[in-house]
PDB file of C-alpha atoms in Angstrom:
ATOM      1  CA  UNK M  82     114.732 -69.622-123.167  1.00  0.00           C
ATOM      2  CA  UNK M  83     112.223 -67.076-124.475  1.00  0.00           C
ATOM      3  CA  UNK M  84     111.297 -65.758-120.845  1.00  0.00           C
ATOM      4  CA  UNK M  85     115.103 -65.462-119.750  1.00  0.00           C
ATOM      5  CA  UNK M  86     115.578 -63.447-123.170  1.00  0.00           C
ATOM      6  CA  UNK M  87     112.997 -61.394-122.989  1.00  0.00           C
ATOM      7  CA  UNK M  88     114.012 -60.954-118.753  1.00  0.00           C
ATOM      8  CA  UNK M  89     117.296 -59.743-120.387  1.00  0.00           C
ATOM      9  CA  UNK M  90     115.829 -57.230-122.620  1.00  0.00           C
ATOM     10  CA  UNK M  91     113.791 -55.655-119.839  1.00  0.00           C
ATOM     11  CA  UNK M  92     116.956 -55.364-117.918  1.00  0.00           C
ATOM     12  CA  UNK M  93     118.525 -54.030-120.581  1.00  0.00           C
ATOM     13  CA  UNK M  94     115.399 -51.494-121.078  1.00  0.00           C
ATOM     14  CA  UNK M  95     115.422 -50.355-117.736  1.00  0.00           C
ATOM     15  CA  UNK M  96     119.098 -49.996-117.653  1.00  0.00           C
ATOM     16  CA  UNK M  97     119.044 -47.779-121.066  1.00  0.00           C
ATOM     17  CA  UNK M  98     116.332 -45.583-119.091  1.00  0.00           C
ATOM     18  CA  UNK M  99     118.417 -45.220-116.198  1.00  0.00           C
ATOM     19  CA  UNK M 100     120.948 -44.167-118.318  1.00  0.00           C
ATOM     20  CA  UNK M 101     118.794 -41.557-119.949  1.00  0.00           C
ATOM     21  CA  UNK M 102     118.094 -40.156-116.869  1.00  0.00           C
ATOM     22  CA  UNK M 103     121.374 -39.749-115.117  1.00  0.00           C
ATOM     23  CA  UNK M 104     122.255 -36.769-113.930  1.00  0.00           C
ATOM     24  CA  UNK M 105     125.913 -36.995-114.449  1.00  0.00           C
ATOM     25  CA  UNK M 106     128.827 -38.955-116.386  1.00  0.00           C
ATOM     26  CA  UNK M 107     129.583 -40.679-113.396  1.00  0.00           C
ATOM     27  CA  UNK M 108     126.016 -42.361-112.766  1.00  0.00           C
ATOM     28  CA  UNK M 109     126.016 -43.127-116.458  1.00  0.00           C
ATOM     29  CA  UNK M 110     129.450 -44.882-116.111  1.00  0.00           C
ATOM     30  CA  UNK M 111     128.298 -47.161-113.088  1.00  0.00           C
ATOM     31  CA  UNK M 112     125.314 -47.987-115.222  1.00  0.00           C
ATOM     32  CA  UNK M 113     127.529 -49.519-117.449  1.00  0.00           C
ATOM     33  CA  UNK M 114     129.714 -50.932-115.488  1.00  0.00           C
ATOM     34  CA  UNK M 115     127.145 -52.903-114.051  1.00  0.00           C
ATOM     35  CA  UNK M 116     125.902 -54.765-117.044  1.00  0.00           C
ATOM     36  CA  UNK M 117     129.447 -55.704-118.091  1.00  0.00           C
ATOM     37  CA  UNK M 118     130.360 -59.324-117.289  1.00  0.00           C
ATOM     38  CA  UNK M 119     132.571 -60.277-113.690  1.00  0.00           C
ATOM     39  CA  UNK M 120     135.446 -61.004-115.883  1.00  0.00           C
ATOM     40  CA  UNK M 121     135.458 -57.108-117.207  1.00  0.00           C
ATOM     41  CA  UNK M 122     134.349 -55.652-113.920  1.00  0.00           C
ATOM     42  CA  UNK M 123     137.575 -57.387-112.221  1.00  0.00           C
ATOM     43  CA  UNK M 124     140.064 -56.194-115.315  1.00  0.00           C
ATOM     44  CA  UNK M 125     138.609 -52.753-114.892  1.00  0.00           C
ATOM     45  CA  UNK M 126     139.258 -52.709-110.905  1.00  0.00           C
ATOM     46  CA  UNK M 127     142.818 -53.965-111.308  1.00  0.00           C
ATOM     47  CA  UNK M 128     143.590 -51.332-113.810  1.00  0.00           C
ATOM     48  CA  UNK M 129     141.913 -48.729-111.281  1.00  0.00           C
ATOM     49  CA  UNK M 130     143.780 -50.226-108.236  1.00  0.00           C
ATOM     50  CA  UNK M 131     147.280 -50.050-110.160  1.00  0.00           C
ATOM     51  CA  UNK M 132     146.404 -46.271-111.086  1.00  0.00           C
ATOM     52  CA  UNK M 133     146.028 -45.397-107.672  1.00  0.00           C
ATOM     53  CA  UNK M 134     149.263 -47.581-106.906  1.00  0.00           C
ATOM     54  CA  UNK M 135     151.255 -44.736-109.381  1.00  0.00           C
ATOM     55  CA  UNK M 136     149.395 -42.204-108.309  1.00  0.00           C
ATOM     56  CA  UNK M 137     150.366 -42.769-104.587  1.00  0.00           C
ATOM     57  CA  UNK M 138     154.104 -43.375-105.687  1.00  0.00           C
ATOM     58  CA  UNK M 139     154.577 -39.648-107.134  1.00  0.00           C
ATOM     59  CA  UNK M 140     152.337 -37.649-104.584  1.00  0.00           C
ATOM     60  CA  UNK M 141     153.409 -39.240-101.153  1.00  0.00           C
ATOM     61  CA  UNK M 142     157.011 -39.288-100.804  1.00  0.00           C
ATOM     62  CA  UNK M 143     157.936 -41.118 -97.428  1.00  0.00           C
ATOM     63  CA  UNK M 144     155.407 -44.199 -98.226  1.00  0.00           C
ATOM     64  CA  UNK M 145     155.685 -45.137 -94.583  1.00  0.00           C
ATOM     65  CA  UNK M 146     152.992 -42.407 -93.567  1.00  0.00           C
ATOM     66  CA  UNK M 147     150.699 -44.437 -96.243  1.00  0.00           C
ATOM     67  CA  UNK M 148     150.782 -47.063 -92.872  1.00  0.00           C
ATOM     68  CA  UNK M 149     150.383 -45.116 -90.345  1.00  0.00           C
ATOM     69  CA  UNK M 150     147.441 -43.200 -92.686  1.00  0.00           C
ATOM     70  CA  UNK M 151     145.603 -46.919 -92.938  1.00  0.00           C
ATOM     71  CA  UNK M 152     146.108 -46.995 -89.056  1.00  0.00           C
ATOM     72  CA  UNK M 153     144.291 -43.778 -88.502  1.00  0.00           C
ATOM     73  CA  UNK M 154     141.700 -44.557 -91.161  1.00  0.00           C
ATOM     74  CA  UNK M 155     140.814 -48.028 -88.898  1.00  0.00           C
ATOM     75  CA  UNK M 156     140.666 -45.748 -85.782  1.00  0.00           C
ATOM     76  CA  UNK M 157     137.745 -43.250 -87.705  1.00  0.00           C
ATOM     77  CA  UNK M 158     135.713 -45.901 -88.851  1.00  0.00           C
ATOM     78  CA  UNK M 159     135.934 -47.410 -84.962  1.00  0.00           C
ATOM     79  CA  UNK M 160     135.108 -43.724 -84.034  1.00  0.00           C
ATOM     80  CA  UNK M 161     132.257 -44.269 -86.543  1.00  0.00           C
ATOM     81  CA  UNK M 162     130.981 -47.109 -84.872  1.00  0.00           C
ATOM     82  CA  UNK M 163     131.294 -45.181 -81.684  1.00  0.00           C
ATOM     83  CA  UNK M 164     128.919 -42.691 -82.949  1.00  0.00           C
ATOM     84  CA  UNK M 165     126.200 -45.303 -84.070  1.00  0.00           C
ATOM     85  CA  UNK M 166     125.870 -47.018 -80.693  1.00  0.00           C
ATOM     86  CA  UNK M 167     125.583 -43.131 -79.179  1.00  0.00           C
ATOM     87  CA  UNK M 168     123.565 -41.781 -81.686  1.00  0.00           C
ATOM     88  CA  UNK M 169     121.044 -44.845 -82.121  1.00  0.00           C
ATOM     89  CA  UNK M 170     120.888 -47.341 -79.579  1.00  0.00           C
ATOM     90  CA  UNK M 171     121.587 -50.152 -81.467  1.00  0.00           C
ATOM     91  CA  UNK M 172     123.928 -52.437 -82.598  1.00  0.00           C
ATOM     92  CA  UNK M 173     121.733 -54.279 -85.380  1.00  0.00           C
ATOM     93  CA  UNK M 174     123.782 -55.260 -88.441  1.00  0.00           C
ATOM     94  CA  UNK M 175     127.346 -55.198 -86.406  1.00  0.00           C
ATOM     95  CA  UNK M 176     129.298 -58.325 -85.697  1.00  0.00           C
ATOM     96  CA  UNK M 177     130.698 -58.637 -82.116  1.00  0.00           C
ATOM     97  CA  UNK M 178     132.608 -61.851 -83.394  1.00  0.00           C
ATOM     98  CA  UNK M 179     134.146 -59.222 -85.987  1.00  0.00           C
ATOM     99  CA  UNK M 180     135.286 -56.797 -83.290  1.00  0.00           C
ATOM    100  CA  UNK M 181     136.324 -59.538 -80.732  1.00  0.00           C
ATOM    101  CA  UNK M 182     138.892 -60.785 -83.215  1.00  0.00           C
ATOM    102  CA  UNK M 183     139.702 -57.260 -84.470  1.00  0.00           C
ATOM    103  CA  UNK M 184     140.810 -56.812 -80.548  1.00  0.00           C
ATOM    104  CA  UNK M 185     142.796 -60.040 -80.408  1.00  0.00           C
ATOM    105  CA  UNK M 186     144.969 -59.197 -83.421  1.00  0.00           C
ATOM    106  CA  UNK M 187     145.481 -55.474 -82.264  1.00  0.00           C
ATOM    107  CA  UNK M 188     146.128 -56.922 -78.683  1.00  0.00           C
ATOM    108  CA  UNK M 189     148.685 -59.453 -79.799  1.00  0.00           C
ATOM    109  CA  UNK M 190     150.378 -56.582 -82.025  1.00  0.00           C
ATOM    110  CA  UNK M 191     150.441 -53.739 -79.544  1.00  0.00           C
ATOM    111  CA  UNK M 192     152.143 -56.577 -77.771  1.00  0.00           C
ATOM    112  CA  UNK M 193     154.857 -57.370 -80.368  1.00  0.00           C
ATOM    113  CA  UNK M 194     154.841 -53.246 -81.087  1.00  0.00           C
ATOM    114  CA  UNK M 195     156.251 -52.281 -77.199  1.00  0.00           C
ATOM    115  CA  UNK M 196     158.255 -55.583 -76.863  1.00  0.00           C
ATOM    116  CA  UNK M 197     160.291 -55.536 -80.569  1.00  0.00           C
ATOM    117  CA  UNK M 198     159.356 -51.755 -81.963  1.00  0.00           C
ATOM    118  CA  UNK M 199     158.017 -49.047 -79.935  1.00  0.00           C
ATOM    119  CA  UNK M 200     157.021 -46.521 -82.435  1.00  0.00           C
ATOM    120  CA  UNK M 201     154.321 -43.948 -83.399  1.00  0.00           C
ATOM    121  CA  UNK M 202     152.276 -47.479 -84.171  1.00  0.00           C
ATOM    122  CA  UNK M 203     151.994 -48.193 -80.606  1.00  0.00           C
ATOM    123  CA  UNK M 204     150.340 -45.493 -79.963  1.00  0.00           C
ATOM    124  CA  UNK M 205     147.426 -45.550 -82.666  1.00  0.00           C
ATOM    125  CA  UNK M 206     147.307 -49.323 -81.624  1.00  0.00           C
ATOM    126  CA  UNK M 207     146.774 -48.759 -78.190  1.00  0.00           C
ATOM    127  CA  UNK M 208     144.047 -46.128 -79.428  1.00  0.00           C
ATOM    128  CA  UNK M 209     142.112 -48.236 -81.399  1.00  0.00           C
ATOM    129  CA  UNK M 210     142.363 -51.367 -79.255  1.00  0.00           C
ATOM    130  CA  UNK M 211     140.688 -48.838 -76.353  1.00  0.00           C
ATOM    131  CA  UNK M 212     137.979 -48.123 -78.903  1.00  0.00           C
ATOM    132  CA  UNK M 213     137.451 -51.362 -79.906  1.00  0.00           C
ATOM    133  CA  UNK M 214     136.993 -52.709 -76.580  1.00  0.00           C
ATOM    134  CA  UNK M 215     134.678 -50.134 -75.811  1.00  0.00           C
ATOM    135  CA  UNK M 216     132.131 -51.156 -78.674  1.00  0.00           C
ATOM    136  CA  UNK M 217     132.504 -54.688 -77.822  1.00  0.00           C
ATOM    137  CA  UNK M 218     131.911 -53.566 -74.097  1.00  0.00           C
ATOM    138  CA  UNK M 219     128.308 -52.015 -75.423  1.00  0.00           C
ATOM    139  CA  UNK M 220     127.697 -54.875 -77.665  1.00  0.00           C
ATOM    140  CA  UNK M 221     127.797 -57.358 -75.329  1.00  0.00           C
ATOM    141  CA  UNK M 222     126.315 -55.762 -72.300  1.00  0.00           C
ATOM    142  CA  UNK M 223     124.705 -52.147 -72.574  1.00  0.00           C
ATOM    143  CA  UNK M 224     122.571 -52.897 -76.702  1.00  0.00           C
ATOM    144  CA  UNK M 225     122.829 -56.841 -76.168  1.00  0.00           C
ATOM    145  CA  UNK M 226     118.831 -57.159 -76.653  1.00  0.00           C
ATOM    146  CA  UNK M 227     119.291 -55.061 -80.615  1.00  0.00           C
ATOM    147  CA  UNK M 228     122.200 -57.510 -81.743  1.00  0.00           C
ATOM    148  CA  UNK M 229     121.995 -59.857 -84.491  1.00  0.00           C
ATOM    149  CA  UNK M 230     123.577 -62.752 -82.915  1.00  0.00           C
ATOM    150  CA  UNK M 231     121.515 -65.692 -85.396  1.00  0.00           C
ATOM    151  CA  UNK M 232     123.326 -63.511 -88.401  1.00  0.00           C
ATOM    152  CA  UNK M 233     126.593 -63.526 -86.920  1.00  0.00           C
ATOM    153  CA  UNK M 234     126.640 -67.078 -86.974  1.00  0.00           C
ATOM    154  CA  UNK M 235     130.409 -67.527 -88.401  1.00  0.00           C
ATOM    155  CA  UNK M 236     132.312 -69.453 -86.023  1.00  0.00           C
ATOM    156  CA  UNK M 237     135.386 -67.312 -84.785  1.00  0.00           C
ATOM    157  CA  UNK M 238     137.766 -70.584 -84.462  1.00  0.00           C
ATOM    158  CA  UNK M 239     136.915 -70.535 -87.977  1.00  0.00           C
ATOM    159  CA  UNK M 240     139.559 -67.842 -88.550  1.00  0.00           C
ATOM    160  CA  UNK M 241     141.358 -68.241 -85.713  1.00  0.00           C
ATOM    161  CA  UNK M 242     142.985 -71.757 -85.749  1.00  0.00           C
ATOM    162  CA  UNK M 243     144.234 -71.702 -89.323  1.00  0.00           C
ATOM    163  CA  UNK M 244     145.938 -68.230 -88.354  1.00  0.00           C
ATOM    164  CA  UNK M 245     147.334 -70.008 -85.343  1.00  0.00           C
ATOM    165  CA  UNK M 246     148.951 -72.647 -87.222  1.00  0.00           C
ATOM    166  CA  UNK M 247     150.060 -70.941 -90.570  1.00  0.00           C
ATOM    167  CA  UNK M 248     151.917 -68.646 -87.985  1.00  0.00           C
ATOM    168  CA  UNK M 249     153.775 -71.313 -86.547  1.00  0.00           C
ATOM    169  CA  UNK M 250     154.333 -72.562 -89.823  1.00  0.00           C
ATOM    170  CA  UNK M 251     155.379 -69.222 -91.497  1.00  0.00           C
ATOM    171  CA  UNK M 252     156.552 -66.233 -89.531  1.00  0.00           C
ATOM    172  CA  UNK M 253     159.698 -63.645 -89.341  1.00  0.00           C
ATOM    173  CA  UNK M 254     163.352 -65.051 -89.700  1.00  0.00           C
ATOM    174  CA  UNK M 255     164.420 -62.276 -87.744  1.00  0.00           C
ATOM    175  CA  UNK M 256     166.124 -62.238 -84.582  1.00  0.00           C
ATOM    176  CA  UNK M 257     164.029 -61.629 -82.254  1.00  0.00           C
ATOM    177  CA  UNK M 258     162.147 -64.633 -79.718  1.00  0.00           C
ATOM    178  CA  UNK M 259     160.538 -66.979 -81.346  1.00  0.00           C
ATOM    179  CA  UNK M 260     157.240 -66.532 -79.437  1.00  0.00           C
ATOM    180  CA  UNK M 261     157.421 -63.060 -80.221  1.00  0.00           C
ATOM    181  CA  UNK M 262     157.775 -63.780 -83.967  1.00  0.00           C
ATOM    182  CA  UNK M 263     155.186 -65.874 -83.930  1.00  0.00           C
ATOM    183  CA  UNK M 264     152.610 -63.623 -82.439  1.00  0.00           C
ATOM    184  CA  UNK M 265     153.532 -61.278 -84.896  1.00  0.00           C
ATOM    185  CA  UNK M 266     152.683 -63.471 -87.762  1.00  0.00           C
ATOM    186  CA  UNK M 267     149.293 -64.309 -86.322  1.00  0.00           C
ATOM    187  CA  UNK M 268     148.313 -60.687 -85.550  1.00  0.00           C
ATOM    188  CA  UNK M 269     148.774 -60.369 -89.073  1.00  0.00           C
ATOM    189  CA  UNK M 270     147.306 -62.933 -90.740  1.00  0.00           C
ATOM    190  CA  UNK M 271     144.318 -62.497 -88.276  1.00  0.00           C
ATOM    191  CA  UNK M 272     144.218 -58.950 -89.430  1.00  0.00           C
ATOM    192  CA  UNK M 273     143.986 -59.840 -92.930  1.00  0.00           C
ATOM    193  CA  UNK M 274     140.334 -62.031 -92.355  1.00  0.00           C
ATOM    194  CA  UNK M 275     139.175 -60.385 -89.225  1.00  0.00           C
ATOM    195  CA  UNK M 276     136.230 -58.366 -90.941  1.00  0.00           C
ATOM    196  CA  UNK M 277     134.701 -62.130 -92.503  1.00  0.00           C
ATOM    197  CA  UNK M 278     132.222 -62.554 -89.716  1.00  0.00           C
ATOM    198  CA  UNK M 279     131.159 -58.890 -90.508  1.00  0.00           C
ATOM    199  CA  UNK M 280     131.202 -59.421 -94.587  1.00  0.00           C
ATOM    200  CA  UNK M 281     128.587 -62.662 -93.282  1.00  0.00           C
ATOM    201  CA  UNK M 282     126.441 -60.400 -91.268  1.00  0.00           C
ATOM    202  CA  UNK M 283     125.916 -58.263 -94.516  1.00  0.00           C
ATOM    203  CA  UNK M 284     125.522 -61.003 -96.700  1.00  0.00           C
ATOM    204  CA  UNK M 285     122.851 -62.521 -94.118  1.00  0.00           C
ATOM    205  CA  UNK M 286     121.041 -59.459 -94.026  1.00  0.00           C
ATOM    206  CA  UNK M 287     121.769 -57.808 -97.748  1.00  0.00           C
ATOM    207  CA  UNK M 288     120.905 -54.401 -96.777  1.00  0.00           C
ATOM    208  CA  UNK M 289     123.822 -52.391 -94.738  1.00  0.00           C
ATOM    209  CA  UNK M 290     122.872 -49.093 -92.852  1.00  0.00           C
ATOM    210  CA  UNK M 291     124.918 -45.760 -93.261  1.00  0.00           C
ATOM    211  CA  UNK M 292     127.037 -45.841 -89.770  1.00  0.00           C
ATOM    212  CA  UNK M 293     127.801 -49.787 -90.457  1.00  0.00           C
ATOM    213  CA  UNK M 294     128.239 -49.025 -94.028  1.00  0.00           C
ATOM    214  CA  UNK M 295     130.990 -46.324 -93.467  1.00  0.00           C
ATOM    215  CA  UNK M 296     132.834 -48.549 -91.048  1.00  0.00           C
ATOM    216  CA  UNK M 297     133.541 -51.181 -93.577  1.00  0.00           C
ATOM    217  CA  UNK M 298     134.351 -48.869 -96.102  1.00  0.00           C
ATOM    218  CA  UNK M 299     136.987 -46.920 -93.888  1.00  0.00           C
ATOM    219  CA  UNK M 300     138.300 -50.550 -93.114  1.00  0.00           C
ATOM    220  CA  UNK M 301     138.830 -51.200 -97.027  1.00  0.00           C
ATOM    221  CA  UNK M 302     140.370 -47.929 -97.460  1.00  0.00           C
ATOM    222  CA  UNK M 303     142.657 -48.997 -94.893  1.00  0.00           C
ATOM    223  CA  UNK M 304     143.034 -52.291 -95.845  1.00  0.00           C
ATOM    224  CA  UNK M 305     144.310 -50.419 -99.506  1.00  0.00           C
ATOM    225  CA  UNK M 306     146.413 -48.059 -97.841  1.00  0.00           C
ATOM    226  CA  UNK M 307     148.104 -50.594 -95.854  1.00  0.00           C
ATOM    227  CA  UNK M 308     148.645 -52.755 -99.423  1.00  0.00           C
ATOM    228  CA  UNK M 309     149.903 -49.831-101.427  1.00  0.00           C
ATOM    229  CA  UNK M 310     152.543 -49.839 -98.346  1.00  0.00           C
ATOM    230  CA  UNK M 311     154.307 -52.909 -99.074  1.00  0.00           C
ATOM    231  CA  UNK M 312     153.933 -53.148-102.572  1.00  0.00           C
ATOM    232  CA  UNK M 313     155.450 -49.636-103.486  1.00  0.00           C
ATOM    233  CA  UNK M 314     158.401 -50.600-100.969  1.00  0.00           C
ATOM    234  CA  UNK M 315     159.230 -53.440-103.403  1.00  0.00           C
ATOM    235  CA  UNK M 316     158.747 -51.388-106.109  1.00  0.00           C
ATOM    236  CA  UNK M 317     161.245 -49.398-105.102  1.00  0.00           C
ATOM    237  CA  UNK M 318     163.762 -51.614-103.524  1.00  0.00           C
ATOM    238  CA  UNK M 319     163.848 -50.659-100.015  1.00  0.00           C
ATOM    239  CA  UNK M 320     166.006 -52.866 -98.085  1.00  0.00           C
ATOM    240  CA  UNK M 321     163.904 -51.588 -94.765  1.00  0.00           C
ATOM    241  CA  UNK M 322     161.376 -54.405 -96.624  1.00  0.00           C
ATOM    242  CA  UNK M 323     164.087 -57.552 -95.876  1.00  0.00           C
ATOM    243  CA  UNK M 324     165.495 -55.296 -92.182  1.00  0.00           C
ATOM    244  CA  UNK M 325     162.293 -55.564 -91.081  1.00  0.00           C
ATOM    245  CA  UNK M 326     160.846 -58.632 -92.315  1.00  0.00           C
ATOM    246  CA  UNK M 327     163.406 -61.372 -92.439  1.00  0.00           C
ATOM    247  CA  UNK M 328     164.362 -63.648 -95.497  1.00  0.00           C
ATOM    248  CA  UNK M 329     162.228 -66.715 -96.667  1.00  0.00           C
ATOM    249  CA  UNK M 330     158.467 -67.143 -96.900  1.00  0.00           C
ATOM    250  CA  UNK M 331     157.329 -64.174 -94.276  1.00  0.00           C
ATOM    251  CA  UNK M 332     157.937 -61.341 -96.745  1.00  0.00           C
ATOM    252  CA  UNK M 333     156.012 -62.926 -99.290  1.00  0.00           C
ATOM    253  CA  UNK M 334     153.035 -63.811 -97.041  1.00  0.00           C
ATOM    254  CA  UNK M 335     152.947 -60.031 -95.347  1.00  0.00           C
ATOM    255  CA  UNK M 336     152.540 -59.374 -99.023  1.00  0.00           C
ATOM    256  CA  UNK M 337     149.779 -61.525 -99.865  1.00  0.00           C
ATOM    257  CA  UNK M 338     147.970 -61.035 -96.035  1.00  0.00           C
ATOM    258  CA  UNK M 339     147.399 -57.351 -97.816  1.00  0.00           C
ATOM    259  CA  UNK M 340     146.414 -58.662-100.848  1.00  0.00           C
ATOM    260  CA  UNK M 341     143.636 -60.707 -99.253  1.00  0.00           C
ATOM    261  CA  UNK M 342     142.377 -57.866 -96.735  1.00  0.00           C
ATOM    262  CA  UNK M 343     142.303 -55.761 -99.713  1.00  0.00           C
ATOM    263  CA  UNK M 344     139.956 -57.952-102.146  1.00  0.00           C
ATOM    264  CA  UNK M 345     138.159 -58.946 -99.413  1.00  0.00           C
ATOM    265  CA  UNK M 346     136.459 -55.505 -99.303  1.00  0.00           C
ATOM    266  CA  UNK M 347     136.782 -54.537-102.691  1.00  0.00           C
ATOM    267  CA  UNK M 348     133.316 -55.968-103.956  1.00  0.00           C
ATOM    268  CA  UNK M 349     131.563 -54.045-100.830  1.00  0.00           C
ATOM    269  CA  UNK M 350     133.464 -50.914-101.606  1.00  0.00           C
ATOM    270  CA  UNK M 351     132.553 -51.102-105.004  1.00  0.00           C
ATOM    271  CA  UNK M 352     128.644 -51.200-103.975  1.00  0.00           C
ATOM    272  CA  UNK M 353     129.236 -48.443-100.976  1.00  0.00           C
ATOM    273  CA  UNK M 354     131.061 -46.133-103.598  1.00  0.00           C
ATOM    274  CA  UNK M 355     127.740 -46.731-106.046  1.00  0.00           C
ATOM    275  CA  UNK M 356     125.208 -46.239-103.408  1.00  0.00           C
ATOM    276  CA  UNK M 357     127.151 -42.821-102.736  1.00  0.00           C
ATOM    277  CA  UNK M 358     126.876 -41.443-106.356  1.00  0.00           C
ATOM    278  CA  UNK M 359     123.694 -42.652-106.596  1.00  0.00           C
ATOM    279  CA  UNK M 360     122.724 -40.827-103.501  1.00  0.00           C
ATOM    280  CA  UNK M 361     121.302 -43.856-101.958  1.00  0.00           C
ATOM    281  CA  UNK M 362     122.181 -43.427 -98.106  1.00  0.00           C
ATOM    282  CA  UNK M 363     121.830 -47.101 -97.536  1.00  0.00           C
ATOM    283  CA  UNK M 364     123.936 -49.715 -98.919  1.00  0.00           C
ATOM    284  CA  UNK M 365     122.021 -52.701-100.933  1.00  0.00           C
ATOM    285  CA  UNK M 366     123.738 -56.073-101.670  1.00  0.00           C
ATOM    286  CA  UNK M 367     122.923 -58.435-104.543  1.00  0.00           C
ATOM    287  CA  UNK M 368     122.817 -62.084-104.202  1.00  0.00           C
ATOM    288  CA  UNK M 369     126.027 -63.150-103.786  1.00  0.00           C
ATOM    289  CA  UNK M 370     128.329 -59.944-102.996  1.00  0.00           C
ATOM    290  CA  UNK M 371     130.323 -60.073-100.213  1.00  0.00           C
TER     291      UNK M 371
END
């Protein structure tokens, strides 16, 4: 009891000193942030998250372009990636698993996109699934001796089965083929835990480089973006919600699909956001994050 007490007060100490010594508000707010308890941490994110929510309701005013904005957010952090495997010559702390189901789901909706709804979101589809093959292409073959392959040890039928059969449990009433609808539910709930094999190779490894650390961060900006989508279309009662999605459980699970993605990558972009202000250009992980 006395040595976790007094292990307290040093962290306390140290924190206080910190504190003395930031340079700004904004340092001296994360340093408090970080010794308040989960339970306040997670009130104070939900408050944030619904202020950007209102915020994004009065300064965009066709909320589609917030989806088609998350689209071309997921195509820079793939450019990101690009850059990494150019720029370095390796493809240590990247999961292939991550970006072999990432090009699945954006296969299977590019798919669904020409044969039900050829729109603008074809074409960044067909962009990013291009890109995305092309890192898996250099992950596999051309920097195959720097990957990581006993930290990306998260079996990808993991993720994919249960996607597989919630879709043909739950997917769009509408009235196109069945098949069709079906593939569209599991591009999307594939979407939603794509990045978990990636989220294990950080937690395996508990220190995430700059390039790798941007990529997941542009994908939780995205994943936000894509959220703030469907939830301000509710808010204010679009039918284009119930057009487009169909009547029973699908609208509801499109919903919470965004809801997962989004908390998914909240704890990471919490840390990635910290390392920033801090001016730490490498991203560390506590026990337990991710």
């Amino acid at each position: 009891m006395r040595r976790s007490l007094g292990l307290r007060a040093l962290v306390e100490g140290e924190d206080l000193r910190m504190a003395g010594r930031a340079r700004n508000p904004v340092q001296g707010f994360l340093l408090w942030l970080r010794r308040q308890p989960p339970k306040v941490k997670t009130a104070l994110g939900c408050v944030g998250a619904i202020a950007m929510l209102v915020l994004l309701r009065f300064l965009v005013v066709d909320h589609d372009n917030l989806f088609v904005l998350a689209e071309a957010i997921h195509s820079v952090g793939i450019i990101v990636l690009i850059y990494k495997l150019q720029k370095e010559r390796t493809c240590a702390g990247l999961s292939l698993k991550s970006q072999e189901l990432t090009a699945i789901f954006l296969a299977v909706r590019l798919y669904c996109s020409v044969v039900m709804e050829y729109d603008i979101h074809t074409l960044l589809d067909t962009a990013t699934l291009a890109t995305t093959l092309w890192v898996i292409y250099m992950l596999r073959f051309k920097l195959k001796s720097t990957y990581m392959e006993d930290l990306d040890n998260l079996p990808s039928y993991y993720v994919i089965i249960p996607c597989a059969a919630l879709a043909f449990l739950i997917h769009p009433s509408t009235a196109h083929n069945v098949v069709n609808r079906i593939l569209w539910a599991f591009c999307v709930y594939l979407e939603a835990v794509s990045v978990l094999p990636q989220l294990r190779v950080m937690q395996n490894t508990k220190v995430v480089e700059p390039f790798t650390a941007h990529y997941v961060f542009a994908l939780g900006v995205a994943r936000f973006l894509s959220c703030a989508h469907w939830v301000l279309q509710i808010i204010d009662g679009r039918s284009y919600l119930i057009n487009a999605l169909g009547y029973g459980w699908w609208p509801s699970m499109v919903l919470l699909s965004e809801i997962v993605q989004t908390f998914i990558l909240a704890d990471f972009c919490y840390y990635y956001v910290k390392s920033v202000l801090e001016g730490q250009s490498i991203v560390r992980l506590p026990s337990g994050v991710v």
